Short mmCIF file of C-alpha atoms and ligand atoms in Angstrom, two decimals:
data_model
loop_
_atom_site.label_atom_id
_atom_site.label_comp_id
_atom_site.label_asym_id
_atom_site.label_seq_id
_atom_site.Cartn_x
_atom_site.Cartn_y
_atom_site.Cartn_z
CA MET R 21 -14.11 150.44 -35.74
CA VAL R 22 -12.42 148.19 -38.22
CA SER R 23 -11.83 149.93 -41.57
CA ALA R 24 -13.01 148.08 -44.58
CA GLY R 25 -13.14 148.14 -48.18
CA ILE R 26 -14.58 146.39 -51.29
CA ALA R 27 -13.55 145.80 -55.02
CA GLY R 28 -15.55 144.74 -57.55
CA GLY R 29 -17.91 146.81 -56.02
CA THR R 30 -21.18 146.80 -58.78
CA GLY R 31 -21.40 143.16 -58.61
CA TYR R 32 -23.75 140.92 -56.85
CA THR R 33 -21.81 139.58 -54.29
CA ALA R 34 -20.68 143.40 -53.35
CA GLY R 35 -24.16 144.23 -53.21
CA GLU R 36 -24.64 141.92 -50.48
CA LEU R 37 -21.48 142.62 -48.68
CA ILE R 38 -22.02 146.35 -48.31
CA TRP R 39 -25.24 145.83 -46.73
CA LEU R 40 -23.79 143.63 -44.30
CA LEU R 41 -21.14 145.58 -43.48
CA LEU R 42 -23.04 148.78 -43.05
CA GLN R 43 -25.25 146.93 -40.44
CA HIS R 44 -22.26 145.21 -38.65
CA PRO R 45 -21.64 146.74 -35.17
CA ALA R 46 -17.72 146.61 -35.38
CA VAL R 47 -17.15 147.66 -39.03
CA GLU R 48 -16.59 151.12 -40.86
CA LEU R 49 -17.09 150.43 -44.70
CA ARG R 50 -14.64 152.97 -46.17
CA PHE R 51 -14.50 152.63 -49.92
CA VAL R 52 -16.48 150.62 -52.47
CA HIS R 53 -14.33 150.48 -55.47
CA SER R 54 -15.35 150.14 -59.08
CA ARG R 55 -13.80 150.02 -62.60
CA SER R 56 -17.16 150.86 -64.14
CA GLN R 57 -18.77 153.41 -61.99
CA ALA R 58 -16.52 155.26 -60.06
CA GLY R 59 -18.17 158.75 -58.91
CA LYS R 60 -21.64 157.24 -58.90
CA ALA R 61 -23.71 156.81 -55.81
CA VAL R 62 -23.29 153.12 -54.70
CA SER R 63 -26.95 153.39 -54.30
CA SER R 64 -27.76 154.09 -57.90
CA VAL R 65 -26.50 150.43 -58.51
CA HIS R 66 -27.43 148.71 -55.51
CA THR R 67 -30.81 150.43 -55.42
CA ASP R 68 -31.86 148.45 -52.27
CA LEU R 69 -29.28 150.78 -50.55
CA MET R 70 -31.18 153.83 -51.22
CA GLY R 71 -31.48 156.05 -47.68
CA GLU R 72 -28.54 153.50 -46.13
CA THR R 73 -25.52 155.15 -47.38
CA ASP R 74 -23.94 158.14 -49.11
CA LEU R 75 -21.01 156.37 -50.07
CA GLN R 76 -19.66 156.54 -53.94
CA PHE R 77 -18.19 153.95 -55.62
CA SER R 78 -14.44 154.82 -56.00
CA SER R 79 -11.47 154.51 -58.55
CA GLU R 80 -8.71 154.39 -56.01
CA LEU R 81 -8.12 152.31 -52.84
CA SER R 82 -7.52 153.77 -49.32
CA ALA R 83 -5.89 152.06 -46.41
CA VAL R 84 -8.05 149.66 -44.74
CA GLU R 85 -7.56 146.72 -42.32
CA VAL R 86 -9.72 144.52 -44.34
CA LEU R 87 -10.09 144.29 -47.90
CA PHE R 88 -13.03 142.03 -49.85
CA LEU R 89 -12.15 141.18 -53.29
CA CYS R 90 -15.76 140.31 -55.38
CA LEU R 91 -13.71 140.06 -58.42
CA PRO R 92 -14.33 137.60 -61.30
CA HIS R 93 -12.08 134.50 -61.45
CA GLY R 94 -8.84 135.25 -62.71
CA LYS R 95 -9.17 139.18 -61.85
CA ALA R 96 -8.61 139.05 -58.11
CA ARG R 97 -4.87 137.69 -58.44
CA GLU R 98 -4.31 140.37 -61.10
CA PHE R 99 -5.69 142.97 -58.96
CA LEU R 100 -3.48 142.35 -56.18
CA ALA R 101 -0.57 142.41 -58.27
CA GLU R 102 -1.45 145.56 -59.89
CA GLN R 103 -2.54 147.65 -56.77
CA SER R 104 -0.46 148.63 -53.91
CA ILE R 105 -1.69 147.14 -50.96
CA ALA R 106 -0.29 147.92 -47.37
CA PRO R 107 1.40 145.14 -45.71
CA GLY R 108 -0.59 143.70 -43.12
CA THR R 109 -3.98 144.30 -44.81
CA ARG R 110 -6.45 141.36 -44.19
CA ILE R 111 -7.85 140.14 -47.56
CA ILE R 112 -10.69 137.90 -48.14
CA ASP R 113 -11.00 137.13 -51.81
CA LEU R 114 -14.61 135.73 -52.83
CA SER R 115 -13.04 134.48 -56.23
CA HIS R 116 -11.78 131.02 -57.09
CA ASP R 117 -7.91 132.33 -57.58
CA HIS R 118 -6.52 131.39 -54.15
CA ARG R 119 -8.81 128.32 -53.39
CA LEU R 120 -6.34 125.73 -54.33
CA GLY R 121 -2.89 124.25 -53.49
CA ASN R 122 -0.20 126.43 -51.64
CA SER R 123 -1.56 129.84 -52.45
CA GLY R 124 -0.87 131.71 -49.37
CA PHE R 125 -4.49 131.90 -48.51
CA VAL R 126 -6.41 129.66 -45.78
CA TYR R 127 -9.36 127.83 -47.41
CA GLY R 128 -12.18 129.99 -45.43
CA LEU R 129 -14.88 127.34 -44.94
CA PRO R 130 -15.02 127.95 -40.76
CA GLU R 131 -16.62 124.72 -40.29
CA LEU R 132 -13.24 123.16 -41.45
CA ASN R 133 -10.44 125.58 -41.14
CA LYS R 134 -12.00 127.76 -37.87
CA GLU R 135 -8.49 128.10 -36.11
CA ALA R 136 -6.63 128.65 -39.12
CA ILE R 137 -8.61 131.51 -40.40
CA ARG R 138 -8.57 133.04 -36.85
CA HIS R 139 -4.77 133.11 -37.21
CA SER R 140 -4.73 134.27 -40.91
CA ARG R 141 -4.20 137.49 -42.80
CA GLN R 142 -5.27 136.01 -46.18
CA VAL R 143 -8.48 133.86 -46.72
CA ALA R 144 -9.82 132.52 -49.70
CA ASN R 145 -13.51 132.39 -49.61
CA PRO R 146 -15.17 128.90 -50.92
CA GLY R 147 -17.51 128.69 -54.01
CA CYS R 148 -21.24 128.59 -53.34
CA PHE R 149 -21.81 124.91 -54.74
CA ALA R 150 -18.50 124.21 -53.06
CA THR R 151 -20.10 125.15 -49.63
CA ALA R 152 -23.37 123.47 -49.63
CA LEU R 153 -21.72 120.06 -50.84
CA GLN R 154 -18.59 120.17 -48.46
CA LEU R 155 -20.85 120.71 -45.62
CA ALA R 156 -22.86 117.76 -46.44
CA LEU R 157 -19.79 115.42 -46.64
CA LEU R 158 -17.34 116.55 -44.17
CA PRO R 159 -18.56 114.78 -41.18
CA LEU R 160 -18.46 111.49 -43.32
CA ALA R 161 -14.74 112.22 -44.39
CA ARG R 162 -13.42 112.95 -41.04
CA GLU R 163 -14.75 109.38 -40.05
CA ARG R 164 -13.34 107.92 -43.17
CA ARG R 165 -16.63 106.60 -44.07
CA LEU R 166 -16.64 107.87 -47.98
CA GLN R 167 -15.80 104.45 -49.23
CA GLY R 168 -18.11 104.53 -52.26
CA GLU R 169 -18.98 106.98 -55.26
CA VAL R 170 -20.79 110.10 -54.24
CA HIS R 171 -24.03 110.88 -56.28
CA VAL R 172 -24.69 114.65 -56.32
CA GLN R 173 -27.43 116.87 -58.13
CA ALA R 174 -27.50 120.27 -57.26
CA ILE R 175 -29.55 123.44 -58.34
CA THR R 176 -28.60 127.04 -58.22
CA GLY R 177 -30.48 130.10 -58.68
CA ALA R 178 -29.59 132.56 -61.19
CA THR R 179 -27.67 135.07 -59.16
CA GLY R 180 -24.81 132.10 -58.82
CA ALA R 181 -23.55 133.86 -62.27
CA GLY R 182 -22.88 137.15 -61.42
CA ALA R 183 -24.84 140.47 -62.54
CA GLY R 184 -23.51 140.40 -65.93
CA LEU R 185 -25.84 139.06 -68.74
CA SER R 186 -25.61 136.06 -70.46
CA ASP R 187 -27.91 133.87 -72.46
CA THR R 188 -28.61 131.53 -69.53
CA THR R 189 -29.37 134.37 -67.35
CA HIS R 190 -31.56 136.12 -69.94
CA PHE R 191 -35.45 136.43 -68.41
CA SER R 192 -36.66 134.90 -71.52
CA TRP R 193 -34.76 131.75 -71.29
CA ARG R 194 -34.14 131.29 -67.41
CA SER R 195 -38.18 131.70 -66.76
CA ASN R 196 -39.87 128.48 -66.66
CA ASN R 197 -37.00 126.60 -67.54
CA LEU R 198 -34.50 123.91 -66.13
CA SER R 199 -31.05 122.89 -67.58
CA VAL R 200 -28.07 120.96 -66.69
CA TYR R 201 -24.44 122.37 -66.94
CA LYS R 202 -20.93 121.32 -66.78
CA ALA R 203 -21.77 117.83 -65.84
CA PHE R 204 -19.34 115.80 -64.05
CA GLY R 205 -16.86 118.68 -64.61
CA HIS R 206 -17.92 121.74 -62.38
CA GLN R 207 -14.93 123.79 -61.31
CA HIS R 208 -15.72 123.77 -57.67
CA LEU R 209 -14.76 119.86 -57.65
CA GLY R 210 -11.33 120.73 -57.14
CA GLU R 211 -11.70 122.40 -53.79
CA ILE R 212 -14.46 119.99 -52.32
CA LYS R 213 -11.68 117.09 -53.17
CA GLN R 214 -9.05 119.13 -51.48
CA SER R 215 -11.01 119.55 -48.20
CA LEU R 216 -12.07 116.03 -48.25
CA GLN R 217 -8.63 114.98 -48.58
CA GLN R 218 -7.58 117.39 -45.76
CA LEU R 219 -9.81 114.91 -43.57
CA ASP R 220 -9.31 111.92 -45.02
CA SER R 221 -5.77 111.58 -46.81
CA ASP R 222 -6.90 108.34 -48.68
CA PHE R 223 -10.12 109.92 -49.98
CA ALA R 224 -10.03 109.17 -53.78
CA GLN R 225 -13.57 108.58 -54.74
CA GLU R 226 -15.59 109.64 -57.74
CA ILE R 227 -18.14 112.54 -57.02
CA ASN R 228 -20.62 112.54 -59.62
CA PHE R 229 -21.68 116.22 -59.62
CA ILE R 230 -24.66 117.17 -62.11
CA PRO R 231 -24.98 121.16 -61.45
CA LEU R 232 -28.46 122.41 -62.67
CA ARG R 233 -29.61 125.89 -63.46
CA GLY R 234 -32.70 126.91 -61.79
CA ASN R 235 -35.31 129.49 -62.79
CA PHE R 236 -35.03 131.06 -59.43
CA ALA R 237 -32.99 134.12 -58.12
CA ARG R 238 -31.09 132.69 -55.33
CA GLY R 239 -30.23 129.82 -53.23
CA ILE R 240 -28.85 126.25 -53.73
CA PHE R 241 -30.44 123.03 -53.08
CA ALA R 242 -28.11 119.65 -53.36
CA SER R 243 -29.11 116.10 -52.88
CA LEU R 244 -26.37 113.84 -52.34
CA TYR R 245 -26.05 110.17 -51.83
CA THR R 246 -23.34 107.45 -51.20
CA GLU R 247 -23.42 103.97 -49.63
CA ILE R 248 -22.69 103.81 -46.07
CA ASP R 249 -22.70 101.11 -43.11
CA LEU R 250 -24.03 103.57 -40.72
CA SER R 251 -28.09 103.63 -39.35
CA LEU R 252 -29.88 106.86 -39.70
CA GLU R 253 -29.53 107.31 -35.88
CA GLN R 254 -25.58 106.65 -36.34
CA ALA R 255 -25.07 109.29 -38.85
CA MET R 256 -27.38 111.97 -36.92
CA GLN R 257 -24.99 111.63 -34.09
CA LEU R 258 -21.82 111.99 -36.41
CA TYR R 259 -23.03 115.18 -38.29
CA LYS R 260 -24.51 116.74 -34.94
CA SER R 261 -21.04 116.33 -33.22
CA PHE R 262 -19.16 117.64 -36.31
CA TYR R 263 -21.38 120.89 -36.26
CA ALA R 264 -21.50 121.19 -32.17
CA ASP R 265 -19.52 124.37 -32.83
CA ALA R 266 -21.10 125.61 -35.79
CA PRO R 267 -23.69 128.00 -35.48
CA PHE R 268 -24.63 128.22 -38.87
CA VAL R 269 -25.22 124.73 -39.84
CA GLN R 270 -28.51 122.91 -38.58
CA VAL R 271 -28.86 118.88 -38.98
CA THR R 272 -32.19 117.39 -38.96
CA THR R 273 -34.31 114.43 -40.16
CA ASP R 274 -37.30 116.75 -40.97
CA ASP R 275 -37.92 118.04 -44.43
CA ILE R 276 -35.99 121.13 -45.44
CA SER R 277 -36.39 123.70 -48.15
CA LEU R 278 -34.69 126.74 -49.64
CA LYS R 279 -37.18 129.33 -48.54
CA GLU R 280 -35.75 128.54 -44.94
CA VAL R 281 -32.23 129.51 -45.68
CA VAL R 282 -32.53 132.18 -48.51
CA ASN R 283 -31.62 135.60 -47.21
CA THR R 284 -29.77 133.92 -44.11
CA ASN R 285 -26.00 132.69 -43.54
CA ARG R 286 -27.34 129.19 -42.69
CA CYS R 287 -26.96 126.10 -44.12
CA PHE R 288 -29.62 123.53 -43.48
CA LEU R 289 -28.92 119.65 -43.71
CA GLN R 290 -31.23 116.76 -43.99
CA LEU R 291 -30.41 112.89 -43.37
CA GLN R 292 -32.24 110.15 -44.69
CA LYS R 293 -31.66 106.37 -45.20
CA HIS R 294 -32.72 104.28 -47.75
CA GLY R 295 -31.62 100.79 -47.67
CA LYS R 296 -27.71 101.26 -47.73
CA LYS R 297 -27.85 104.92 -49.21
CA LEU R 298 -27.40 108.03 -46.96
CA LEU R 299 -29.09 110.70 -48.76
CA ILE R 300 -28.19 114.21 -47.69
CA LEU R 301 -29.71 117.15 -48.61
CA SER R 302 -28.25 120.58 -48.24
CA ALA R 303 -29.56 124.04 -48.61
CA ILE R 304 -27.91 127.63 -48.45
CA ASP R 305 -28.30 131.16 -49.90
CA ASN R 306 -25.32 131.16 -52.71
CA LEU R 307 -24.91 134.94 -52.03
CA LEU R 308 -24.65 134.34 -48.35
CA LYS R 309 -23.54 131.19 -46.96
CA GLY R 310 -22.06 130.64 -50.49
CA ALA R 311 -20.22 134.04 -50.76
CA SER R 312 -20.74 137.25 -48.81
CA GLY R 313 -22.09 135.99 -45.74
CA GLN R 314 -19.23 133.38 -45.15
CA ALA R 315 -16.81 136.27 -46.00
CA VAL R 316 -18.07 138.11 -43.01
CA GLN R 317 -17.85 135.31 -40.67
CA ASN R 318 -14.43 134.87 -41.91
CA MET R 319 -13.64 138.50 -41.22
CA ASN R 320 -15.36 138.25 -37.85
CA LEU R 321 -13.01 134.98 -37.04
CA MET R 322 -9.88 136.98 -38.31
CA LEU R 323 -10.66 139.82 -35.92
CA GLY R 324 -11.45 137.77 -33.04
CA LEU R 325 -15.10 138.38 -33.08
CA ASP R 326 -17.88 136.13 -32.31
CA GLU R 327 -18.31 134.49 -35.79
CA SER R 328 -22.23 135.31 -35.73
CA THR R 329 -21.48 138.81 -35.62
CA GLY R 330 -23.75 140.92 -38.01
CA LEU R 331 -25.07 137.83 -39.31
CA GLN R 332 -28.45 137.15 -37.49
CA LEU R 333 -30.54 137.38 -40.70
CA LYS R 334 -34.34 136.44 -41.22
CA PRO R 335 -35.37 134.02 -44.16
CA ILE R 336 -38.23 135.20 -46.40
CA ARG R 337 -40.50 132.40 -45.64
CA TYR R 338 -43.75 133.73 -47.43
N1 NAP A 419 -22.44 135.15 -57.59
C1 NAP A 419 -22.46 134.09 -56.42
O1 NAP A 419 -23.50 133.62 -55.99
C2 NAP A 419 -21.00 133.75 -56.06
C3 NAP A 419 -20.86 132.76 -55.14
C4 NAP A 419 -19.58 132.51 -54.58
C5 NAP A 419 -18.64 132.97 -55.16
N2 NAP A 419 -18.57 133.94 -56.18
C6 NAP A 419 -17.47 134.75 -56.77
O2 NAP A 419 -17.44 135.81 -56.28
C7 NAP A 419 -16.67 136.68 -57.06
C8 NAP A 419 -17.56 137.62 -57.35
O3 NAP A 419 -19.05 137.28 -57.96
P1 NAP A 419 -20.38 138.17 -58.47
O4 NAP A 419 -21.33 137.33 -58.56
O5 NAP A 419 -20.34 139.42 -57.22
O6 NAP A 419 -20.04 138.60 -59.90
P2 NAP A 419 -20.40 139.72 -60.63
O7 NAP A 419 -21.86 139.94 -60.27
O8 NAP A 419 -20.24 139.21 -62.00
O9 NAP A 419 -19.45 141.00 -60.39
C9 NAP A 419 -18.13 141.02 -60.33
C10 NAP A 419 -17.65 142.64 -60.57
O10 NAP A 419 -16.33 142.42 -60.77
C11 NAP A 419 -15.93 143.82 -61.12
N3 NAP A 419 -14.78 143.62 -62.11
C12 NAP A 419 -13.48 144.00 -61.81
N4 NAP A 419 -12.59 143.61 -63.12
C13 NAP A 419 -13.63 143.05 -64.03
C14 NAP A 419 -13.24 142.24 -65.62
N5 NAP A 419 -12.29 142.30 -66.00
N6 NAP A 419 -14.50 141.42 -65.80
C15 NAP A 419 -15.51 141.63 -65.07
N7 NAP A 419 -15.98 142.16 -64.03
C16 NAP A 419 -14.95 142.85 -63.34
C17 NAP A 419 -17.25 144.41 -61.93
O11 NAP A 419 -17.27 145.37 -61.01
P3 NAP A 419 -17.02 146.87 -61.07
O12 NAP A 419 -17.36 147.21 -62.73
O13 NAP A 419 -17.56 147.67 -60.27
O14 NAP A 419 -15.45 146.81 -60.86
C18 NAP A 419 -18.49 143.24 -61.72
O15 NAP A 419 -19.54 144.07 -61.31
C19 NAP A 419 -16.55 135.74 -58.59
O16 NAP A 419 -15.41 135.41 -58.58
C20 NAP A 419 -17.65 134.52 -58.40
O17 NAP A 419 -17.12 133.47 -58.59
C21 NAP A 419 -19.87 134.17 -56.57
#
């Protein structure tokens, strides 16, 4: 069994990850580190784990083969600098801290960087919006078909903002409500452009991204469109071929909806053609394909396992 540990243990992504690692056939979860809850039962915070584990949150790290960082932006880098982590430990960082530039981490989007992830010891797991939007655009970038502006609206559930309380995650505000935030300036645009330029070094188009807060708990549903000189059939062929080796991405012309992917590590992509415009709809679970599921997918690749190991999850459709 491969030993694993988690830092940032009381948050939402950690909660999902603990569950996935406890079920994983090749992993033993050795510790869940917490600044705030050390000594308490993990199931006293992640109450859905009652009866599943006797683990307690720890204040110390022990030596493990894989360390997951489920820490806020800016805190993962700090954590690595403060803790003495055995050289050779595989690290998967779910925060933003190592996603851009020459950080020494491989950008952990398996549909883009599978071989590099397999040979890496440090992986920067992508952002949740970034995952949904990149999976919708990468096939076009590889063929250098992104020649016009890209227009994007994407709506996220409240868990995307983490477990901490804030005005915009307060039930009285979020319930029966809808709002836009960070229009044209969302922090995930950097990693999206970086990946598109990895496939098409000339890519320089605007990505006009309007993020929305939805009044549901989890999931991201994105709609993207751009003008493109391809028929629907040609576009379908291009997407199917790009994702031929991607077990979690499904491409279709049938209508998709959020409930088909929530609680799974899958991404559903739907294509439509309207005149010159190609419309791409993309749906993921922000906490799974957008975070902890993708982190396990990356771990599987790093360990030489089938990337789907421990990730055969069922959506709650009704
Ligand atoms: N939520 C999502 O959908 C999602 C998707 C993709 C990526 N991410 C990224 O993944 C990381 C974790 O996200 P999350 O949603 O799990 O966050 P979260 O629910 O806010 O949890 C973060 C945890 O980090 C720990 N922590 C350590 N130092 C901290 C500090 N100085 N301030 C606040 N918390 C601190 C806390 O746990 P302890 O008290 O137990 O130490 C806290 O529970 C973030 O970088 C986030 O951006 C999140």
